[in-house]
Amino acid sequence: MTLTDRAAIPGARRVVVKVGSSSISGENAAKIKPLVEALAKAHASGTEVVLVSSGAIATGMPFLALDERPSDLATQQAAAAVGQNVLIYRYQEALRPFRIVAGQVLLTAGDLENVTHRSNARRAMERLLGLRILPIVNENDTVATHEIRFGDNDRLAAMVAQLVGADALILLSDIACLYTRPPDQPGARPIVDVAPGDDLSGYEFGSVVVNSVGTGGAATKASAAKLAAASGIATLVTSADLVEDALAGGQVGTFFIPRPVETPVPTGAIRTA
């Protein structure tokens, strides 16, 4: 189905939710519980949910006595190897009261570019969803190289949404929505809706941010949202703290109206607050 507004999200057959490292690691590790509660509520209503979760490297850092995200690939791989195990354990513990089982799916960009690997990944995901398992997807940082990495999990989430034929994609951030310029700058206005064909190049999303725990930023979310919406997938960018409202169809975040399948791309007016 094609969802044309936020209010239709609760009726979606299949939803992909992406959460970043900063939202569920370090001092924010406790936020896994309310995130899982929101996902479990959607799951209980019959919606098939896929979670794309960053955070393996950030979760592994304390176990390697690292104070900041490592810059070299080998140490990133080591931190991911340790952190992915802990991260999945935390998710499964939070899911246990709801009697939901998590299924770990690790992918590289090469997996989704290779026809055979892509087909295998799709078949595995379909079977997991058919069994009412909640797939938790992350980039396979232990084997990925600089040349084949997704670069950020916003793009991975958009590609996973395409892979599984999701009706909606929800990209969770540290801010409530996208703005016309960085929200701490004068004149910044919230972007409410983005129609197919709208040009976002005039807005100042800023460059990709690399913080102490992860990569990403408004620019990567806007790019991933445009990619998914162009494929007919309704996409919402909002705060991780608002995930329950987002899944319930609340008027939150920045909504990217999906392109109708097999129709010309119309150009609408970007609506700001």
Coordinates of C-alpha atoms in Angstrom, one line a residue:
M1 CA 0.0 0.0 0.0
T2 CA 1.1 3.6 -0.5
L3 CA 0.7 5.8 2.6
T4 CA 0.1 9.4 1.8
D5 CA 0.1 10.8 5.3
R6 CA 1.3 10.2 8.9
A7 CA -2.1 9.1 10.1
A8 CA -1.9 6.0 7.9
I9 CA 1.2 4.6 9.5
P10 CA -0.6 2.5 12.2
G11 CA -2.3 0.7 9.4
A12 CA 0.9 -0.2 7.5
R13 CA 1.5 -3.8 6.8
R14 CA 5.3 -3.5 7.2
V15 CA 7.4 -0.8 8.8
V16 CA 11.2 -0.3 9.0
V17 CA 12.4 1.8 12.0
K18 CA 16.0 3.0 12.2
V19 CA 17.7 4.2 15.3
G20 CA 21.1 5.7 15.6
S21 CA 24.0 5.1 18.0
S22 CA 23.6 8.2 20.1
S23 CA 20.0 7.3 20.9
I24 CA 20.6 3.9 22.3
S25 CA 24.2 3.7 23.6
G26 CA 26.2 5.2 26.5
E27 CA 24.1 7.2 28.8
N28 CA 21.1 6.6 26.5
A29 CA 21.3 2.8 26.7
A30 CA 18.2 2.9 28.9
K31 CA 16.2 4.3 26.0
I32 CA 16.2 0.8 24.4
K33 CA 13.4 -0.1 26.7
P34 CA 10.9 2.6 25.6
L35 CA 11.9 2.1 21.9
V36 CA 11.2 -1.6 22.2
E37 CA 7.9 -1.0 24.0
A38 CA 6.8 1.2 21.0
L39 CA 7.9 -1.5 18.5
A40 CA 6.2 -4.2 20.5
K41 CA 2.9 -2.2 20.5
A42 CA 3.0 -2.0 16.7
H43 CA 4.0 -5.7 16.5
A44 CA 1.0 -6.6 18.7
S45 CA -1.4 -4.7 16.4
G46 CA -0.3 -6.9 13.5
T47 CA 2.3 -4.7 11.8
E48 CA 5.5 -6.4 10.7
V49 CA 8.4 -4.5 12.1
V50 CA 12.0 -4.4 11.1
L51 CA 14.5 -2.5 13.3
V52 CA 17.7 -1.1 11.7
S53 CA 20.0 -0.3 14.6
S54 CA 23.3 1.3 14.7
G55 CA 25.3 1.2 17.9
A56 CA 27.6 -1.9 17.7
I57 CA 30.8 0.1 17.8
A58 CA 29.5 2.6 20.4
T59 CA 28.3 -0.2 22.6
G60 CA 31.6 -2.0 22.3
M61 CA 33.8 1.0 23.1
P62 CA 33.6 0.8 26.9
F63 CA 34.6 -2.9 26.9
L64 CA 37.7 -1.9 24.9
A65 CA 38.4 1.0 27.3
L66 CA 37.9 3.5 24.4
D67 CA 36.8 7.0 25.3
E68 CA 35.9 8.0 21.7
R69 CA 35.0 6.3 18.5
P70 CA 38.1 4.8 16.9
S71 CA 39.3 6.2 13.6
D72 CA 41.1 3.1 12.3
L73 CA 39.1 0.3 10.6
A74 CA 40.6 -2.5 12.6
T75 CA 39.7 -1.1 15.9
Q76 CA 36.2 -0.2 14.7
Q77 CA 35.8 -3.9 13.6
A78 CA 37.0 -5.1 17.0
A79 CA 34.6 -2.7 18.9
A80 CA 31.8 -3.9 16.6
A81 CA 32.5 -7.6 17.3
V82 CA 32.2 -7.0 21.0
G83 CA 29.4 -4.4 20.9
Q84 CA 27.1 -6.3 18.5
N85 CA 26.8 -9.2 20.9
V86 CA 26.0 -6.9 23.8
L87 CA 23.6 -4.8 21.8
I88 CA 21.5 -7.7 20.6
Y89 CA 21.4 -9.1 24.2
R90 CA 20.0 -5.7 25.4
Y91 CA 17.4 -5.7 22.7
Q92 CA 16.3 -9.3 23.5
E93 CA 16.1 -8.6 27.2
A94 CA 13.8 -5.6 26.5
L95 CA 11.7 -7.7 24.1
R96 CA 11.4 -10.7 26.5
P97 CA 8.3 -9.4 28.5
F98 CA 6.5 -9.1 25.2
R99 CA 7.4 -12.6 24.1
I100 CA 9.0 -11.3 21.0
V101 CA 12.2 -13.0 19.6
A102 CA 14.8 -10.9 17.9
G103 CA 16.7 -12.1 14.8
Q104 CA 20.1 -10.6 14.0
V105 CA 20.8 -9.7 10.4
L106 CA 24.2 -8.2 9.5
L107 CA 24.7 -6.8 6.0
T108 CA 27.3 -5.1 3.9
A109 CA 26.7 -2.9 0.9
G110 CA 28.1 -5.7 -1.2
D111 CA 25.3 -8.0 0.0
L112 CA 22.7 -5.7 -1.4
E113 CA 24.5 -5.0 -4.7
N114 CA 25.1 -8.7 -5.4
V115 CA 21.9 -10.2 -7.0
T116 CA 22.4 -13.6 -5.3
H117 CA 23.2 -12.2 -1.9
R118 CA 20.3 -9.7 -2.1
S119 CA 17.9 -12.5 -3.0
N120 CA 19.1 -14.6 -0.1
A121 CA 18.8 -11.6 2.3
R122 CA 15.2 -10.9 1.1
R123 CA 14.2 -14.6 1.6
A124 CA 15.7 -14.7 5.1
M125 CA 13.9 -11.5 6.1
E126 CA 10.6 -12.6 4.7
R127 CA 10.9 -15.9 6.6
L128 CA 11.7 -14.1 9.8
L129 CA 8.8 -11.8 9.5
G130 CA 6.5 -14.7 8.6
L131 CA 7.5 -16.3 11.8
R132 CA 6.7 -13.1 13.7
I133 CA 10.4 -12.6 14.6
L134 CA 11.6 -9.0 14.9
P135 CA 14.7 -8.7 12.6
I136 CA 17.3 -6.3 13.9
V137 CA 19.6 -5.2 11.1
N138 CA 23.0 -3.6 11.3
E139 CA 25.9 -3.1 9.0
N140 CA 28.4 -5.9 9.3
D141 CA 31.2 -3.7 10.7
T142 CA 33.5 -6.6 11.4
V143 CA 34.0 -7.4 7.7
A144 CA 33.0 -4.2 5.9
T145 CA 35.8 -2.1 4.4
H146 CA 35.9 1.6 3.7
E147 CA 35.2 0.9 0.0
I148 CA 32.0 -1.1 0.5
R149 CA 30.5 0.4 3.7
F150 CA 27.1 2.1 3.6
G151 CA 28.6 5.1 5.3
D152 CA 25.6 5.6 7.6
N153 CA 22.7 3.4 8.6
D154 CA 20.1 5.9 7.3
R155 CA 21.0 4.8 3.8
L156 CA 21.1 1.2 4.9
A157 CA 17.6 1.6 6.4
A158 CA 16.3 3.0 3.1
M159 CA 17.8 0.1 1.2
V160 CA 16.3 -2.4 3.7
A161 CA 12.9 -0.8 3.3
Q162 CA 13.2 -1.3 -0.4
L163 CA 14.4 -4.9 0.0
V164 CA 11.5 -5.9 2.1
G165 CA 8.8 -3.8 0.4
A166 CA 8.0 -1.7 3.5
D167 CA 5.1 0.6 3.5
A168 CA 6.8 3.1 5.8
L169 CA 10.2 4.0 7.0
I170 CA 10.8 5.9 10.3
L171 CA 14.2 7.5 10.7
L172 CA 14.8 8.3 14.4
S173 CA 17.1 11.2 15.2
D174 CA 18.1 13.4 18.2
I175 CA 15.8 16.2 17.0
A176 CA 12.0 16.3 16.5
C177 CA 12.2 17.0 12.7
L178 CA 14.3 18.4 9.9
Y179 CA 14.8 22.2 9.7
T180 CA 15.4 24.6 6.9
R181 CA 18.8 25.3 8.5
P182 CA 20.5 24.0 11.7
P183 CA 17.9 24.5 14.4
D184 CA 20.3 26.5 16.6
Q185 CA 20.6 29.2 13.9
P186 CA 18.3 32.2 13.6
G187 CA 15.5 31.8 11.1
A188 CA 15.5 28.0 11.2
R189 CA 12.0 26.7 10.5
P190 CA 10.6 23.1 11.0
I191 CA 9.9 21.2 7.7
V192 CA 6.6 19.6 8.1
D193 CA 6.0 17.8 4.7
V194 CA 8.1 17.1 1.6
A195 CA 6.2 16.2 -1.6
P196 CA 7.7 14.1 -4.4
G197 CA 9.9 16.2 -6.6
D198 CA 10.5 18.9 -4.1
D199 CA 14.0 20.4 -4.2
L200 CA 15.7 20.5 -0.8
S201 CA 19.0 21.9 -2.1
G202 CA 18.2 25.4 -0.9
Y203 CA 18.1 24.2 2.7
E204 CA 21.2 24.0 5.0
F205 CA 21.2 20.5 6.5
G206 CA 24.9 20.7 7.2
S207 CA 27.5 18.1 6.4
V208 CA 27.7 14.6 7.8
V209 CA 28.4 14.7 11.5
V210 CA 30.8 12.3 13.1
N211 CA 30.4 12.4 16.8
S212 CA 32.0 10.4 19.7
V213 CA 29.8 7.4 19.1
G214 CA 28.4 7.4 15.5
T215 CA 28.1 8.9 12.1
G216 CA 25.2 10.6 10.4
G217 CA 23.3 13.9 10.7
A218 CA 20.3 15.7 9.1
A219 CA 21.9 15.6 5.6
T220 CA 22.1 11.8 5.6
K221 CA 18.5 11.5 6.9
A222 CA 17.2 13.8 4.2
S223 CA 19.1 11.9 1.5
A224 CA 17.8 8.5 2.7
A225 CA 14.3 9.8 3.1
K226 CA 14.3 11.1 -0.5
L227 CA 15.6 7.7 -1.7
A228 CA 12.9 5.7 0.1
A229 CA 10.1 8.1 -0.8
A230 CA 11.1 7.9 -4.5
S231 CA 10.6 4.2 -4.2
G232 CA 7.0 4.7 -3.0
I233 CA 7.8 4.3 0.7
A234 CA 6.3 6.9 3.1
T235 CA 9.2 8.2 5.3
L236 CA 9.1 10.1 8.6
V237 CA 12.1 11.7 10.2
T238 CA 11.7 12.4 13.9
S239 CA 13.2 12.1 17.4
A240 CA 13.7 8.7 19.0
D241 CA 11.8 10.1 22.0
L242 CA 8.7 10.4 19.7
V243 CA 8.8 6.9 18.3
E244 CA 5.5 5.9 19.9
D245 CA 3.8 8.9 18.5
A246 CA 5.3 8.3 15.1
L247 CA 4.1 4.7 15.0
A248 CA 0.7 5.8 16.2
G249 CA 0.3 8.2 13.3
G250 CA 0.8 11.4 15.4
Q251 CA 1.6 14.8 13.8
V252 CA 5.3 14.7 14.5
G253 CA 8.5 14.9 12.5
T254 CA 9.1 15.6 8.8
F255 CA 7.0 13.5 6.5
F256 CA 8.3 12.6 3.0
I257 CA 5.2 11.9 0.9
P258 CA 6.0 8.8 -1.2
R259 CA 6.0 8.9 -5.0
P260 CA 3.0 7.0 -6.3
V261 CA 4.1 3.8 -8.0
E262 CA 4.5 4.0 -11.8
T263 CA 3.2 7.6 -12.1
P264 CA 4.9 10.8 -13.1
V265 CA 6.7 12.7 -10.4
P266 CA 4.6 15.7 -9.3
T267 CA 6.3 18.8 -7.8
G268 CA 4.5 20.1 -4.7
A269 CA 5.3 22.9 -2.3
I270 CA 7.4 22.1 0.7
R271 CA 5.3 22.9 3.8
T272 CA 7.1 24.4 6.7
A273 CA 5.8 25.5 10.1

